[in-house]
């Protein structure tokens, strides 16, 4: 079986009987090796002591006093975030259930932690998938994408990579003369798809989102797998070519701009962001679904604003779908809030 996204740490987890990931000592040790957590040479004794203790016993209980005794404010904050993440996942019993707990309670953690959790969950949900278009499109859920036009089609490239390329252009004129920059990136196609497996962790392949229907179908597949795996509710997702005859009785913004587009259309206003992606999500069975939705489609909107950066909010797929066990959504619709 082909491997991908090794950096996600999926190989460091263990699956339970339901196929959900258990937090292991090995995974926690990988988090403890992050540069934000490894004590620098000038770190105080309290920070060094805690790090050493957890290296020996990664799941050991940590008291609030141990963090409070750290002299550096940034260190205290970083450790607070890491321990909140670790303890929530351990208490929930799985990484998937821990993620649900965090997003439903809107726990404040750095984007980095949430992105890592989404990548882990997607890696588990996509186990055995060999469709490169699905895998590359799935990166949109946990890595911001820079949008640009090429031959009239909307392309998406990894924003962090593009930022690095732009820095090279500014600091190295020769790099610019050699056609460096976003236009030098390989665009996913049938001829080069095989190379994805060896570079999936480098995120160096651009996605022809507006030019190749397989790219949009791949994103639809990734979203369906993510939702079905995470919520235990079978869904199908299909990309739509136009917004004609779309009844926005229920919609979910895949990103902030998509939410703005949906709100504007709902209120009969002209949206300021541009709608660049539209998908119909359908529940295969109506159980747990609000009765006014049932098996009718929920529309997923992806937008683009002036920043040209698309940052997905996959948590919206948890808190925004019309499931009866989502108390906030149920109360909002039934007027019981």
PDB file of N, CA and C in Angstrom, residues 118-220:
ATOM      1  N   UNK A 118      -6.601  17.846  11.858  1.00  0.00           N
ATOM      2  CA  UNK A 118      -7.367  17.588  10.637  1.00  0.00           C
ATOM      3  C   UNK A 118      -6.554  16.713   9.687  1.00  0.00           C
ATOM      4  N   UNK A 119      -5.257  16.997   9.558  1.00  0.00           N
ATOM      5  CA  UNK A 119      -4.432  16.165   8.691  1.00  0.00           C
ATOM      6  C   UNK A 119      -4.399  14.718   9.198  1.00  0.00           C
ATOM      7  N   UNK A 120      -4.257  14.545  10.489  1.00  0.00           N
ATOM      8  CA  UNK A 120      -4.249  13.199  11.068  1.00  0.00           C
ATOM      9  C   UNK A 120      -5.556  12.466  10.774  1.00  0.00           C
ATOM     10  N   UNK A 121      -6.678  13.162  10.994  1.00  0.00           N
ATOM     11  CA  UNK A 121      -7.982  12.536  10.780  1.00  0.00           C
ATOM     12  C   UNK A 121      -8.195  12.211   9.312  1.00  0.00           C
ATOM     13  N   UNK A 122      -7.799  13.120   8.444  1.00  0.00           N
ATOM     14  CA  UNK A 122      -7.914  12.856   7.008  1.00  0.00           C
ATOM     15  C   UNK A 122      -7.012  11.701   6.591  1.00  0.00           C
ATOM     16  N   UNK A 123      -5.805  11.658   7.159  1.00  0.00           N
ATOM     17  CA  UNK A 123      -4.894  10.560   6.807  1.00  0.00           C
ATOM     18  C   UNK A 123      -5.514   9.220   7.176  1.00  0.00           C
ATOM     19  N   UNK A 124      -6.193   9.173   8.290  1.00  0.00           N
ATOM     20  CA  UNK A 124      -6.853   7.946   8.705  1.00  0.00           C
ATOM     21  C   UNK A 124      -8.057   7.653   7.809  1.00  0.00           C
ATOM     22  N   UNK A 125      -8.847   8.681   7.524  1.00  0.00           N
ATOM     23  CA  UNK A 125     -10.040   8.495   6.693  1.00  0.00           C
ATOM     24  C   UNK A 125      -9.685   8.106   5.268  1.00  0.00           C
ATOM     25  N   UNK A 126      -8.519   8.532   4.786  1.00  0.00           N
ATOM     26  CA  UNK A 126      -8.115   8.280   3.405  1.00  0.00           C
ATOM     27  C   UNK A 126      -7.190   7.069   3.267  1.00  0.00           C
ATOM     28  N   UNK A 127      -7.065   6.297   4.322  1.00  0.00           N
ATOM     29  CA  UNK A 127      -6.239   5.096   4.253  1.00  0.00           C
ATOM     30  C   UNK A 127      -6.676   4.223   3.075  1.00  0.00           C
ATOM     31  N   UNK A 128      -5.719   3.857   2.241  1.00  0.00           N
ATOM     32  CA  UNK A 128      -6.020   3.018   1.085  1.00  0.00           C
ATOM     33  C   UNK A 128      -6.434   3.784  -0.154  1.00  0.00           C
ATOM     34  N   UNK A 129      -6.636   5.100  -0.040  1.00  0.00           N
ATOM     35  CA  UNK A 129      -7.004   5.903  -1.209  1.00  0.00           C
ATOM     36  C   UNK A 129      -5.784   6.053  -2.124  1.00  0.00           C
ATOM     37  N   UNK A 130      -5.967   5.778  -3.402  1.00  0.00           N
ATOM     38  CA  UNK A 130      -4.872   5.925  -4.359  1.00  0.00           C
ATOM     39  C   UNK A 130      -5.213   6.931  -5.462  1.00  0.00           C
ATOM     40  N   UNK A 131      -6.236   7.726  -5.237  1.00  0.00           N
ATOM     41  CA  UNK A 131      -6.601   8.787  -6.179  1.00  0.00           C
ATOM     42  C   UNK A 131      -5.837  10.051  -5.781  1.00  0.00           C
ATOM     43  N   UNK A 132      -4.827  10.380  -6.549  1.00  0.00           N
ATOM     44  CA  UNK A 132      -3.968  11.519  -6.220  1.00  0.00           C
ATOM     45  C   UNK A 132      -4.751  12.827  -6.217  1.00  0.00           C
ATOM     46  N   UNK A 133      -5.752  12.965  -7.076  1.00  0.00           N
ATOM     47  CA  UNK A 133      -6.553  14.189  -7.087  1.00  0.00           C
ATOM     48  C   UNK A 133      -7.271  14.375  -5.750  1.00  0.00           C
ATOM     49  N   UNK A 134      -7.752  13.285  -5.173  1.00  0.00           N
ATOM     50  CA  UNK A 134      -8.399  13.371  -3.860  1.00  0.00           C
ATOM     51  C   UNK A 134      -7.394  13.754  -2.788  1.00  0.00           C
ATOM     52  N   UNK A 135      -6.213  13.139  -2.812  1.00  0.00           N
ATOM     53  CA  UNK A 135      -5.210  13.414  -1.786  1.00  0.00           C
ATOM     54  C   UNK A 135      -4.709  14.850  -1.873  1.00  0.00           C
ATOM     55  N   UNK A 136      -4.420  15.316  -3.093  1.00  0.00           N
ATOM     56  CA  UNK A 136      -3.930  16.697  -3.217  1.00  0.00           C
ATOM     57  C   UNK A 136      -5.016  17.689  -2.832  1.00  0.00           C
ATOM     58  N   UNK A 137      -6.260  17.432  -3.240  1.00  0.00           N
ATOM     59  CA  UNK A 137      -7.343  18.339  -2.882  1.00  0.00           C
ATOM     60  C   UNK A 137      -7.584  18.335  -1.374  1.00  0.00           C
ATOM     61  N   UNK A 138      -7.384  17.180  -0.730  1.00  0.00           N
ATOM     62  CA  UNK A 138      -7.590  17.086   0.715  1.00  0.00           C
ATOM     63  C   UNK A 138      -6.646  17.991   1.487  1.00  0.00           C
ATOM     64  N   UNK A 139      -5.495  18.318   0.912  1.00  0.00           N
ATOM     65  CA  UNK A 139      -4.558  19.222   1.577  1.00  0.00           C
ATOM     66  C   UNK A 139      -5.190  20.587   1.838  1.00  0.00           C
ATOM     67  N   UNK A 140      -6.217  20.927   1.067  1.00  0.00           N
ATOM     68  CA  UNK A 140      -6.889  22.211   1.247  1.00  0.00           C
ATOM     69  C   UNK A 140      -7.523  22.331   2.622  1.00  0.00           C
ATOM     70  N   UNK A 141      -7.864  21.201   3.233  1.00  0.00           N
ATOM     71  CA  UNK A 141      -8.540  21.241   4.525  1.00  0.00           C
ATOM     72  C   UNK A 141      -7.604  21.565   5.678  1.00  0.00           C
ATOM     73  N   UNK A 142      -6.289  21.403   5.471  1.00  0.00           N
ATOM     74  CA  UNK A 142      -5.376  21.664   6.588  1.00  0.00           C
ATOM     75  C   UNK A 142      -4.173  22.517   6.221  1.00  0.00           C
ATOM     76  N   UNK A 143      -4.080  22.947   4.957  1.00  0.00           N
ATOM     77  CA  UNK A 143      -2.997  23.853   4.580  1.00  0.00           C
ATOM     78  C   UNK A 143      -3.574  24.976   3.721  1.00  0.00           C
ATOM     79  N   UNK A 144      -3.415  26.244   4.125  1.00  0.00           N
ATOM     80  CA  UNK A 144      -3.932  27.358   3.320  1.00  0.00           C
ATOM     81  C   UNK A 144      -3.364  27.325   1.911  1.00  0.00           C
ATOM     82  N   UNK A 145      -4.200  27.727   0.956  1.00  0.00           N
ATOM     83  CA  UNK A 145      -3.838  27.683  -0.454  1.00  0.00           C
ATOM     84  C   UNK A 145      -3.800  29.091  -1.050  1.00  0.00           C
ATOM     85  N   UNK A 146      -2.799  29.344  -1.889  1.00  0.00           N
ATOM     86  CA  UNK A 146      -2.710  30.617  -2.612  1.00  0.00           C
ATOM     87  C   UNK A 146      -3.340  30.427  -3.992  1.00  0.00           C
ATOM     88  N   UNK A 147      -4.308  31.264  -4.297  1.00  0.00           N
ATOM     89  CA  UNK A 147      -5.005  31.180  -5.574  1.00  0.00           C
ATOM     90  C   UNK A 147      -4.326  32.077  -6.602  1.00  0.00           C
ATOM     91  N   UNK A 148      -4.219  31.576  -7.830  1.00  0.00           N
ATOM     92  CA  UNK A 148      -3.687  32.379  -8.925  1.00  0.00           C
ATOM     93  C   UNK A 148      -4.257  31.843 -10.230  1.00  0.00           C
ATOM     94  N   UNK A 149      -4.175  32.641 -11.281  1.00  0.00           N
ATOM     95  CA  UNK A 149      -4.704  32.247 -12.578  1.00  0.00           C
ATOM     96  C   UNK A 149      -3.576  31.800 -13.490  1.00  0.00           C
ATOM     97  N   UNK A 150      -3.838  30.741 -14.219  1.00  0.00           N
ATOM     98  CA  UNK A 150      -2.900  30.258 -15.222  1.00  0.00           C
ATOM     99  C   UNK A 150      -3.719  29.783 -16.421  1.00  0.00           C
ATOM    100  N   UNK A 151      -3.483  30.422 -17.557  1.00  0.00           N
ATOM    101  CA  UNK A 151      -4.237  30.120 -18.781  1.00  0.00           C
ATOM    102  C   UNK A 151      -5.742  30.211 -18.537  1.00  0.00           C
ATOM    103  N   UNK A 152      -6.139  31.189 -17.713  1.00  0.00           N
ATOM    104  CA  UNK A 152      -7.546  31.430 -17.465  1.00  0.00           C
ATOM    105  C   UNK A 152      -8.184  30.510 -16.452  1.00  0.00           C
ATOM    106  N   UNK A 153      -7.431  29.579 -15.883  1.00  0.00           N
ATOM    107  CA  UNK A 153      -7.973  28.645 -14.905  1.00  0.00           C
ATOM    108  C   UNK A 153      -7.476  28.948 -13.505  1.00  0.00           C
ATOM    109  N   UNK A 154      -8.315  28.706 -12.500  1.00  0.00           N
ATOM    110  CA  UNK A 154      -7.941  28.939 -11.110  1.00  0.00           C
ATOM    111  C   UNK A 154      -7.028  27.827 -10.621  1.00  0.00           C
ATOM    112  N   UNK A 155      -5.848  28.197 -10.189  1.00  0.00           N
ATOM    113  CA  UNK A 155      -4.872  27.256  -9.647  1.00  0.00           C
ATOM    114  C   UNK A 155      -4.722  27.494  -8.150  1.00  0.00           C
ATOM    115  N   UNK A 156      -4.426  26.441  -7.426  1.00  0.00           N
ATOM    116  CA  UNK A 156      -4.198  26.545  -5.995  1.00  0.00           C
ATOM    117  C   UNK A 156      -2.847  25.943  -5.665  1.00  0.00           C
ATOM    118  N   UNK A 157      -2.028  26.726  -4.973  1.00  0.00           N
ATOM    119  CA  UNK A 157      -0.710  26.254  -4.552  1.00  0.00           C
ATOM    120  C   UNK A 157      -0.579  26.462  -3.054  1.00  0.00           C
ATOM    121  N   UNK A 158       0.253  25.662  -2.424  1.00  0.00           N
ATOM    122  CA  UNK A 158       0.452  25.758  -0.989  1.00  0.00           C
ATOM    123  C   UNK A 158       0.948  27.154  -0.617  1.00  0.00           C
ATOM    124  N   UNK A 159       0.221  27.832   0.265  1.00  0.00           N
ATOM    125  CA  UNK A 159       0.535  29.228   0.575  1.00  0.00           C
ATOM    126  C   UNK A 159       1.899  29.372   1.225  1.00  0.00           C
ATOM    127  N   UNK A 160       2.249  28.456   2.108  1.00  0.00           N
ATOM    128  CA  UNK A 160       3.567  28.539   2.763  1.00  0.00           C
ATOM    129  C   UNK A 160       4.684  28.400   1.744  1.00  0.00           C
ATOM    130  N   UNK A 161       4.513  27.496   0.797  1.00  0.00           N
ATOM    131  CA  UNK A 161       5.517  27.309  -0.239  1.00  0.00           C
ATOM    132  C   UNK A 161       5.630  28.546  -1.116  1.00  0.00           C
ATOM    133  N   UNK A 162       4.480  29.117  -1.506  1.00  0.00           N
ATOM    134  CA  UNK A 162       4.503  30.304  -2.355  1.00  0.00           C
ATOM    135  C   UNK A 162       5.191  31.459  -1.637  1.00  0.00           C
ATOM    136  N   UNK A 163       4.943  31.602  -0.346  1.00  0.00           N
ATOM    137  CA  UNK A 163       5.597  32.660   0.434  1.00  0.00           C
ATOM    138  C   UNK A 163       7.108  32.489   0.403  1.00  0.00           C
ATOM    139  N   UNK A 164       7.577  31.248   0.517  1.00  0.00           N
ATOM    140  CA  UNK A 164       9.013  30.987   0.440  1.00  0.00           C
ATOM    141  C   UNK A 164       9.561  31.330  -0.941  1.00  0.00           C
ATOM    142  N   UNK A 165       8.817  30.987  -1.986  1.00  0.00           N
ATOM    143  CA  UNK A 165       9.264  31.294  -3.351  1.00  0.00           C
ATOM    144  C   UNK A 165       9.340  32.801  -3.568  1.00  0.00           C
ATOM    145  N   UNK A 166       8.364  33.519  -3.041  1.00  0.00           N
ATOM    146  CA  UNK A 166       8.382  34.980  -3.178  1.00  0.00           C
ATOM    147  C   UNK A 166       9.585  35.575  -2.461  1.00  0.00           C
ATOM    148  N   UNK A 167       9.953  35.002  -1.328  1.00  0.00           N
ATOM    149  CA  UNK A 167      11.139  35.470  -0.624  1.00  0.00           C
ATOM    150  C   UNK A 167      12.400  35.235  -1.433  1.00  0.00           C
ATOM    151  N   UNK A 168      12.460  34.099  -2.131  1.00  0.00           N
ATOM    152  CA  UNK A 168      13.609  33.809  -2.996  1.00  0.00           C
ATOM    153  C   UNK A 168      13.702  34.826  -4.131  1.00  0.00           C
ATOM    154  N   UNK A 169      12.567  35.174  -4.704  1.00  0.00           N
ATOM    155  CA  UNK A 169      12.561  36.123  -5.819  1.00  0.00           C
ATOM    156  C   UNK A 169      13.077  37.481  -5.376  1.00  0.00           C
ATOM    157  N   UNK A 170      12.649  37.912  -4.182  1.00  0.00           N
ATOM    158  CA  UNK A 170      13.054  39.232  -3.690  1.00  0.00           C
ATOM    159  C   UNK A 170      14.526  39.277  -3.298  1.00  0.00           C
ATOM    160  N   UNK A 171      15.039  38.140  -2.822  1.00  0.00           N
ATOM    161  CA  UNK A 171      16.418  38.134  -2.343  1.00  0.00           C
ATOM    162  C   UNK A 171      17.414  37.652  -3.388  1.00  0.00           C
ATOM    163  N   UNK A 172      16.908  37.048  -4.463  1.00  0.00           N
ATOM    164  CA  UNK A 172      17.805  36.474  -5.469  1.00  0.00           C
ATOM    165  C   UNK A 172      17.289  36.799  -6.870  1.00  0.00           C
ATOM    166  N   UNK A 173      17.754  37.890  -7.489  1.00  0.00           N
ATOM    167  CA  UNK A 173      17.290  38.258  -8.837  1.00  0.00           C
ATOM    168  C   UNK A 173      17.502  37.141  -9.856  1.00  0.00           C
ATOM    169  N   UNK A 174      18.584  36.368  -9.695  1.00  0.00           N
ATOM    170  CA  UNK A 174      18.846  35.281 -10.632  1.00  0.00           C
ATOM    171  C   UNK A 174      17.719  34.251 -10.588  1.00  0.00           C
ATOM    172  N   UNK A 175      17.186  34.014  -9.398  1.00  0.00           N
ATOM    173  CA  UNK A 175      16.074  33.065  -9.248  1.00  0.00           C
ATOM    174  C   UNK A 175      14.880  33.528 -10.068  1.00  0.00           C
ATOM    175  N   UNK A 176      14.589  34.837 -10.034  1.00  0.00           N
ATOM    176  CA  UNK A 176      13.471  35.376 -10.805  1.00  0.00           C
ATOM    177  C   UNK A 176      13.733  35.252 -12.300  1.00  0.00           C
ATOM    178  N   UNK A 177      14.967  35.487 -12.716  1.00  0.00           N
ATOM    179  CA  UNK A 177      15.305  35.390 -14.140  1.00  0.00           C
ATOM    180  C   UNK A 177      15.156  33.962 -14.660  1.00  0.00           C
ATOM    181  N   UNK A 178      15.294  32.994 -13.783  1.00  0.00           N
ATOM    182  CA  UNK A 178      15.184  31.590 -14.179  1.00  0.00           C
ATOM    183  C   UNK A 178      13.743  31.100 -14.105  1.00  0.00           C
ATOM    184  N   UNK A 179      12.780  32.053 -14.127  1.00  0.00           N
ATOM    185  CA  UNK A 179      11.354  31.733 -14.074  1.00  0.00           C
ATOM    186  C   UNK A 179      10.978  31.055 -12.757  1.00  0.00           C
ATOM    187  N   UNK A 180      11.625  31.505 -11.680  1.00  0.00           N
ATOM    188  CA  UNK A 180      11.238  30.983 -10.383  1.00  0.00           C
ATOM    189  C   UNK A 180       9.914  31.576  -9.958  1.00  0.00           C
ATOM    190  N   UNK A 181       9.311  31.009  -8.918  1.00  0.00           N
ATOM    191  CA  UNK A 181       8.040  31.504  -8.428  1.00  0.00           C
ATOM    192  C   UNK A 181       6.925  30.521  -8.679  1.00  0.00           C
ATOM    193  N   UNK A 182       5.692  30.993  -8.445  1.00  0.00           N
ATOM    194  CA  UNK A 182       4.549  30.096  -8.493  1.00  0.00           C
ATOM    195  C   UNK A 182       4.359  29.463  -9.869  1.00  0.00           C
ATOM    196  N   UNK A 183       4.716  30.194 -10.931  1.00  0.00           N
ATOM    197  CA  UNK A 183       4.543  29.640 -12.274  1.00  0.00           C
ATOM    198  C   UNK A 183       5.504  28.495 -12.567  1.00  0.00           C
ATOM    199  N   UNK A 184       6.501  28.314 -11.710  1.00  0.00           N
ATOM    200  CA  UNK A 184       7.454  27.224 -11.919  1.00  0.00           C
ATOM    201  C   UNK A 184       6.996  25.916 -11.277  1.00  0.00           C
ATOM    202  N   UNK A 185       5.914  25.959 -10.517  1.00  0.00           N
ATOM    203  CA  UNK A 185       5.446  24.765  -9.832  1.00  0.00           C
ATOM    204  C   UNK A 185       4.829  23.775 -10.810  1.00  0.00           C
ATOM    205  N   UNK A 186       4.999  22.499 -10.522  1.00  0.00           N
ATOM    206  CA  UNK A 186       4.320  21.470 -11.294  1.00  0.00           C
ATOM    207  C   UNK A 186       2.833  21.517 -10.989  1.00  0.00           C
ATOM    208  N   UNK A 187       2.020  21.472 -12.028  1.00  0.00           N
ATOM    209  CA  UNK A 187       0.574  21.425 -11.874  1.00  0.00           C
ATOM    210  C   UNK A 187       0.137  19.973 -12.032  1.00  0.00           C
ATOM    211  N   UNK A 188      -0.651  19.487 -11.102  1.00  0.00           N
ATOM    212  CA  UNK A 188      -1.082  18.092 -11.129  1.00  0.00           C
ATOM    213  C   UNK A 188      -1.785  17.749 -12.438  1.00  0.00           C
ATOM    214  N   UNK A 189      -1.335  16.697 -13.090  1.00  0.00           N
ATOM    215  CA  UNK A 189      -1.995  16.187 -14.293  1.00  0.00           C
ATOM    216  C   UNK A 189      -1.762  14.681 -14.372  1.00  0.00           C
ATOM    217  N   UNK A 190      -2.310  14.063 -15.380  1.00  0.00           N
ATOM    218  CA  UNK A 190      -2.202  12.607 -15.489  1.00  0.00           C
ATOM    219  C   UNK A 190      -0.762  12.144 -15.673  1.00  0.00           C
ATOM    220  N   UNK A 191       0.052  12.975 -16.338  1.00  0.00           N
ATOM    221  CA  UNK A 191       1.423  12.566 -16.628  1.00  0.00           C
ATOM    222  C   UNK A 191       2.318  12.586 -15.392  1.00  0.00           C
ATOM    223  N   UNK A 192       2.072  13.542 -14.469  1.00  0.00           N
ATOM    224  CA  UNK A 192       2.973  13.655 -13.317  1.00  0.00           C
ATOM    225  C   UNK A 192       2.335  13.197 -12.006  1.00  0.00           C
ATOM    226  N   UNK A 193       1.110  12.670 -12.056  1.00  0.00           N
ATOM    227  CA  UNK A 193       0.418  12.287 -10.825  1.00  0.00           C
ATOM    228  C   UNK A 193       1.220  11.288 -10.002  1.00  0.00           C
ATOM    229  N   UNK A 194       1.957  10.420 -10.669  1.00  0.00           N
ATOM    230  CA  UNK A 194       2.723   9.385  -9.966  1.00  0.00           C
ATOM    231  C   UNK A 194       3.788   9.963  -9.039  1.00  0.00           C
ATOM    232  N   UNK A 195       4.219  11.206  -9.307  1.00  0.00           N
ATOM    233  CA  UNK A 195       5.261  11.808  -8.483  1.00  0.00           C
ATOM    234  C   UNK A 195       4.734  12.291  -7.132  1.00  0.00           C
ATOM    235  N   UNK A 196       3.418  12.344  -6.995  1.00  0.00           N
ATOM    236  CA  UNK A 196       2.848  12.860  -5.741  1.00  0.00           C
ATOM    237  C   UNK A 196       3.300  12.036  -4.540  1.00  0.00           C
ATOM    238  N   UNK A 197       3.386  10.735  -4.711  1.00  0.00           N
ATOM    239  CA  UNK A 197       3.676   9.859  -3.580  1.00  0.00           C
ATOM    240  C   UNK A 197       5.016  10.167  -2.922  1.00  0.00           C
ATOM    241  N   UNK A 198       6.000  10.559  -3.706  1.00  0.00           N
ATOM    242  CA  UNK A 198       7.324  10.825  -3.152  1.00  0.00           C
ATOM    243  C   UNK A 198       7.470  12.244  -2.621  1.00  0.00           C
ATOM    244  N   UNK A 199       6.477  13.093  -2.852  1.00  0.00           N
ATOM    245  CA  UNK A 199       6.604  14.493  -2.422  1.00  0.00           C
ATOM    246  C   UNK A 199       5.365  14.999  -1.697  1.00  0.00           C
ATOM    247  N   UNK A 200       4.549  14.080  -1.196  1.00  0.00           N
ATOM    248  CA  UNK A 200       3.297  14.502  -0.565  1.00  0.00           C
ATOM    249  C   UNK A 200       3.539  15.378   0.651  1.00  0.00           C
ATOM    250  N   UNK A 201       4.659  15.159   1.345  1.00  0.00           N
ATOM    251  CA  UNK A 201       4.952  15.969   2.523  1.00  0.00           C
ATOM    252  C   UNK A 201       5.591  17.307   2.171  1.00  0.00           C
ATOM    253  N   UNK A 202       6.007  17.470   0.925  1.00  0.00           N
ATOM    254  CA  UNK A 202       6.636  18.729   0.506  1.00  0.00           C
ATOM    255  C   UNK A 202       5.612  19.736   0.021  1.00  0.00           C
ATOM    256  N   UNK A 203       4.421  19.278  -0.375  1.00  0.00           N
ATOM    257  CA  UNK A 203       3.331  20.150  -0.813  1.00  0.00           C
ATOM    258  C   UNK A 203       3.753  21.055  -1.968  1.00  0.00           C
ATOM    259  N   UNK A 204       4.445  20.460  -2.943  1.00  0.00           N
ATOM    260  CA  UNK A 204       5.008  21.246  -4.041  1.00  0.00           C
ATOM    261  C   UNK A 204       4.218  21.132  -5.343  1.00  0.00           C
ATOM    262  N   UNK A 205       3.041  20.540  -5.294  1.00  0.00           N
ATOM    263  CA  UNK A 205       2.267  20.346  -6.518  1.00  0.00           C
ATOM    264  C   UNK A 205       1.035  21.240  -6.496  1.00  0.00           C
ATOM    265  N   UNK A 206       0.873  22.045  -7.546  1.00  0.00           N
ATOM    266  CA  UNK A 206      -0.291  22.927  -7.653  1.00  0.00           C
ATOM    267  C   UNK A 206      -1.498  22.134  -8.132  1.00  0.00           C
ATOM    268  N   UNK A 207      -2.673  22.576  -7.696  1.00  0.00           N
ATOM    269  CA  UNK A 207      -3.923  21.898  -8.033  1.00  0.00           C
ATOM    270  C   UNK A 207      -4.710  22.735  -9.034  1.00  0.00           C
ATOM    271  N   UNK A 208      -5.021  22.193 -10.217  1.00  0.00           N
ATOM    272  CA  UNK A 208      -5.783  22.951 -11.221  1.00  0.00           C
ATOM    273  C   UNK A 208      -7.269  22.950 -10.890  1.00  0.00           C
ATOM    274  N   UNK A 209      -7.634  23.658  -9.841  1.00  0.00           N
ATOM    275  CA  UNK A 209      -8.984  23.565  -9.295  1.00  0.00           C
ATOM    276  C   UNK A 209     -10.052  24.016 -10.292  1.00  0.00           C
ATOM    277  N   UNK A 210      -9.747  25.078 -11.014  1.00  0.00           N
ATOM    278  CA  UNK A 210     -10.737  25.596 -11.956  1.00  0.00           C
ATOM    279  C   UNK A 210     -10.624  25.021 -13.346  1.00  0.00           C
ATOM    280  N   UNK A 211      -9.566  24.269 -13.614  1.00  0.00           N
ATOM    281  CA  UNK A 211      -9.321  23.781 -14.969  1.00  0.00           C
ATOM    282  C   UNK A 211      -9.583  22.301 -15.149  1.00  0.00           C
ATOM    283  N   UNK A 212      -9.541  21.542 -14.074  1.00  0.00           N
ATOM    284  CA  UNK A 212      -9.667  20.091 -14.181  1.00  0.00           C
ATOM    285  C   UNK A 212     -10.806  19.613 -13.283  1.00  0.00           C
ATOM    286  N   UNK A 213     -11.871  19.069 -13.857  1.00  0.00           N
ATOM    287  CA  UNK A 213     -12.984  18.568 -13.042  1.00  0.00           C
ATOM    288  C   UNK A 213     -12.551  17.529 -12.012  1.00  0.00           C
ATOM    289  N   UNK A 214     -11.452  16.811 -12.283  1.00  0.00           N
ATOM    290  CA  UNK A 214     -10.989  15.806 -11.330  1.00  0.00           C
ATOM    291  C   UNK A 214     -10.530  16.450 -10.023  1.00  0.00           C
ATOM    292  N   UNK A 215     -10.063  17.686 -10.091  1.00  0.00           N
ATOM    293  CA  UNK A 215      -9.633  18.370  -8.876  1.00  0.00           C
ATOM    294  C   UNK A 215     -10.827  18.662  -7.978  1.00  0.00           C
ATOM    295  N   UNK A 216     -11.915  19.141  -8.555  1.00  0.00           N
ATOM    296  CA  UNK A 216     -13.118  19.440  -7.770  1.00  0.00           C
ATOM    297  C   UNK A 216     -13.783  18.151  -7.282  1.00  0.00           C
ATOM    298  N   UNK A 217     -13.767  17.125  -8.121  1.00  0.00           N
ATOM    299  CA  UNK A 217     -14.303  15.829  -7.687  1.00  0.00           C
ATOM    300  C   UNK A 217     -13.460  15.261  -6.547  1.00  0.00           C
ATOM    301  N   UNK A 218     -12.148  15.493  -6.600  1.00  0.00           N
ATOM    302  CA  UNK A 218     -11.265  15.030  -5.537  1.00  0.00           C
ATOM    303  C   UNK A 218     -11.571  15.711  -4.216  1.00  0.00           C
ATOM    304  N   UNK A 219     -11.839  17.026  -4.254  1.00  0.00           N
ATOM    305  CA  UNK A 219     -12.184  17.734  -3.025  1.00  0.00           C
ATOM    306  C   UNK A 219     -13.511  17.213  -2.475  1.00  0.00           C
ATOM    307  N   UNK A 220     -14.474  16.976  -3.359  1.00  0.00           N
ATOM    308  CA  UNK A 220     -15.761  16.434  -2.919  1.00  0.00           C
ATOM    309  C   UNK A 220     -15.576  15.094  -2.226  1.00  0.00           C
TER     310      UNK A 220
END
